[in-house]
mmCIF file of C-alpha atoms in Angstrom:
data_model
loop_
_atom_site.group_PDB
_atom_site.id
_atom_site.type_symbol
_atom_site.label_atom_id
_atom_site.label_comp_id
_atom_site.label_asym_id
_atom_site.label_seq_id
_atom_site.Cartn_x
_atom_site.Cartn_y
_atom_site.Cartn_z
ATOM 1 C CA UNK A 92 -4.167 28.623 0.787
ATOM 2 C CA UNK A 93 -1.324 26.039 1.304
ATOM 3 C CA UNK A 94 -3.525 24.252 3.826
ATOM 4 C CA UNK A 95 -6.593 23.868 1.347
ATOM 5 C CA UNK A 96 -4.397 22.678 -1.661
ATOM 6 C CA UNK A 97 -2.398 20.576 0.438
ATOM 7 C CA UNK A 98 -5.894 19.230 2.375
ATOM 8 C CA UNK A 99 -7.477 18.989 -1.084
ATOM 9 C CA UNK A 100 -4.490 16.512 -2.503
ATOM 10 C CA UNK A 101 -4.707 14.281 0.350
ATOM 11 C CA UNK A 102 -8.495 13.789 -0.790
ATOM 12 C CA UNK A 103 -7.836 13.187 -4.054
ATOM 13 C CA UNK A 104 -5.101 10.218 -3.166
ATOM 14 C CA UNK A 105 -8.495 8.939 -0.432
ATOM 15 C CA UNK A 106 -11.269 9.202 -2.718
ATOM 16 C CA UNK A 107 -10.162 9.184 -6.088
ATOM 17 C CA UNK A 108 -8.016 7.302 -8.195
ATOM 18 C CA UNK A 109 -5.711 10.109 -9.251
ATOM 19 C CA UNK A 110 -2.715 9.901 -11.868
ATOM 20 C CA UNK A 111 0.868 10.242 -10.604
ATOM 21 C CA UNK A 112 1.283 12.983 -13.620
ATOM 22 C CA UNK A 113 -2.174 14.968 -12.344
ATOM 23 C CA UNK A 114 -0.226 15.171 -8.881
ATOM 24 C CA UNK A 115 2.752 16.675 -10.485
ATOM 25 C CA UNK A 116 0.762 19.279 -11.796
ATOM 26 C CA UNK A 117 -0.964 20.199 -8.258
ATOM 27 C CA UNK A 118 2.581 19.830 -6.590
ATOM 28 C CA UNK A 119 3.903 22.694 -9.361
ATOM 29 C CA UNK A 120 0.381 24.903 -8.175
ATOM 30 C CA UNK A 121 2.100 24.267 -4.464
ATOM 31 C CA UNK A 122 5.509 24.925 -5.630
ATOM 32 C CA UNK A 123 6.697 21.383 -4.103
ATOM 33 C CA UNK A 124 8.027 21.103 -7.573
ATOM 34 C CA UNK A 125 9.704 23.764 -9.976
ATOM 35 C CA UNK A 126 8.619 24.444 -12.754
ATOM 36 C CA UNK A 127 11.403 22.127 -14.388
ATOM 37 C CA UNK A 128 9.508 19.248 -12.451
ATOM 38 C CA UNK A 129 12.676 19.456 -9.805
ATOM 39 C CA UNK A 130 12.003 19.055 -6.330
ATOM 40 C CA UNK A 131 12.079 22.258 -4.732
ATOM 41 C CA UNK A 132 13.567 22.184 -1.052
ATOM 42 C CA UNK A 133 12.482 25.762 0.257
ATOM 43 C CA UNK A 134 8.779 25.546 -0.405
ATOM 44 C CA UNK A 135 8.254 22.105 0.199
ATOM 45 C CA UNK A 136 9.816 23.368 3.698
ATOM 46 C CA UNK A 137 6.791 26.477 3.756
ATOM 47 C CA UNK A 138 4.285 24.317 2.839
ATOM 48 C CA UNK A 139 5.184 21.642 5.931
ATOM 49 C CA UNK A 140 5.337 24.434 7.645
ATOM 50 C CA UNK A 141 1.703 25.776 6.675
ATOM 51 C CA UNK A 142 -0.051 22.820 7.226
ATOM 52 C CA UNK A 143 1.262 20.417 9.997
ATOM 53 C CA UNK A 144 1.862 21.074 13.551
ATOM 54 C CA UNK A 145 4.974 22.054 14.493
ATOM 55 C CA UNK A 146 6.098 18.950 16.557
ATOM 56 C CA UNK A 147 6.184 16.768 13.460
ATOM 57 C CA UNK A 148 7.135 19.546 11.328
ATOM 58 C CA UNK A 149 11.374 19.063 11.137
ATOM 59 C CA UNK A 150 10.768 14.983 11.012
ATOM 60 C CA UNK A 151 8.241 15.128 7.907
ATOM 61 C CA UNK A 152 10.388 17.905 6.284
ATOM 62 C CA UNK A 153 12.902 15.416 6.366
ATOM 63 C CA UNK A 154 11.181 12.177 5.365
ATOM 64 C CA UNK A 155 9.599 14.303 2.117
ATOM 65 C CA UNK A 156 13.187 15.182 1.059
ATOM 66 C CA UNK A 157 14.412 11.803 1.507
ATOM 67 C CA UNK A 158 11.676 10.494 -0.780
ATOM 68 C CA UNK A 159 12.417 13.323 -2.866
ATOM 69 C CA UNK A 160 16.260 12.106 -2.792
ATOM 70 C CA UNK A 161 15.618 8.359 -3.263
ATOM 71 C CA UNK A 162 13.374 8.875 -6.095
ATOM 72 C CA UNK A 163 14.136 12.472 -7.692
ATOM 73 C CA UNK A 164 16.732 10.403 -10.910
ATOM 74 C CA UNK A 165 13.721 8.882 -12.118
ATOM 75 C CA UNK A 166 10.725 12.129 -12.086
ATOM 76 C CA UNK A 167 10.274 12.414 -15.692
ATOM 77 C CA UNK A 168 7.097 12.840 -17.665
ATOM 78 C CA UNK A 169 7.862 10.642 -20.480
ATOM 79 C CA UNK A 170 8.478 7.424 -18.217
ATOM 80 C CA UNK A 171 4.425 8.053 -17.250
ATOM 81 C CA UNK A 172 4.977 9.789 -14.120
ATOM 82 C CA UNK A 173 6.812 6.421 -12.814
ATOM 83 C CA UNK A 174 9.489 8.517 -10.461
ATOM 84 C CA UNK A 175 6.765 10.847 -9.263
ATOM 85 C CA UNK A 176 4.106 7.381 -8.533
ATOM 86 C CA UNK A 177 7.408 6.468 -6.195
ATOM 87 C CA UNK A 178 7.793 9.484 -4.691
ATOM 88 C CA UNK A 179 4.082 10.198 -3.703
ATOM 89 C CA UNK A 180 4.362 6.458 -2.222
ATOM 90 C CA UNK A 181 7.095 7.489 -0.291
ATOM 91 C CA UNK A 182 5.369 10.267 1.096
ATOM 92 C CA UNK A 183 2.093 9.177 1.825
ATOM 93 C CA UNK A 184 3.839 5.891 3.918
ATOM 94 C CA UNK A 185 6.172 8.319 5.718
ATOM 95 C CA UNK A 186 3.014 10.673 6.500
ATOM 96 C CA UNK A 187 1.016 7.836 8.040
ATOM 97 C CA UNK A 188 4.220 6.689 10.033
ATOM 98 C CA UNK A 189 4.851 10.124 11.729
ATOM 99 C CA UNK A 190 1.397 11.061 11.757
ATOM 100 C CA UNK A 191 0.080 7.792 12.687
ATOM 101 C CA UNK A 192 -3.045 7.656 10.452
ATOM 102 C CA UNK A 193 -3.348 5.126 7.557
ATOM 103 C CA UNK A 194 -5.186 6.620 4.281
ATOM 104 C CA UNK A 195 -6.631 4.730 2.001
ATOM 105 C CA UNK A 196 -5.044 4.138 -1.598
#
């Protein structure tokens, strides 16, 4: 399940022009997010864990809770998702570093 949601919301950042606030809501289904819109540490960790291999598992783990870190003051709903538009950034540029793919925005 975690590898369809989590293949499923890389499409949607490929093909689609998707709002930051519609990813907060699939991040919540995934549990990357409580449902407080917090970042949630533990199963962000499962779901790296479900998906990726595990050679890159430990250094993406990492570079999603530094983005989470760097931009977790500003995830708020009523600032249009701004915080959240930051931290998806984050993550999609650290996921085509350590990967070494490049999606398309």
């Amino acid at each position: 399940m975690y590898k369809l949601a989590f293949a499923s919301s890389l499409v949607l950042v490929v093909l689609v022009s998707v709002t930051s606030c519609l990813k907060v809501c699939i991040w919540k289904k995934q549990k990357m997010l409580n449902d407080d819109g917090t970042y949630n540490v533990a199963e962000t960790e499962k779901l790296v864990k479900a998906v990726f291999d595990t050679e890159v598992q430990p250094t993406l783990k990492k570079a999603f809770d530094e983005c989470a870190s760097a931009n977790s003051k500003s995830f708020s709903l009523d600032n249009k998702c701004a915080g959240y538009k930051a931290f998806l950034d984050c993550k999609i540029k650290k996921f085509e570093e350590i990967c070494e793919v490049k999606m398309e925005q």
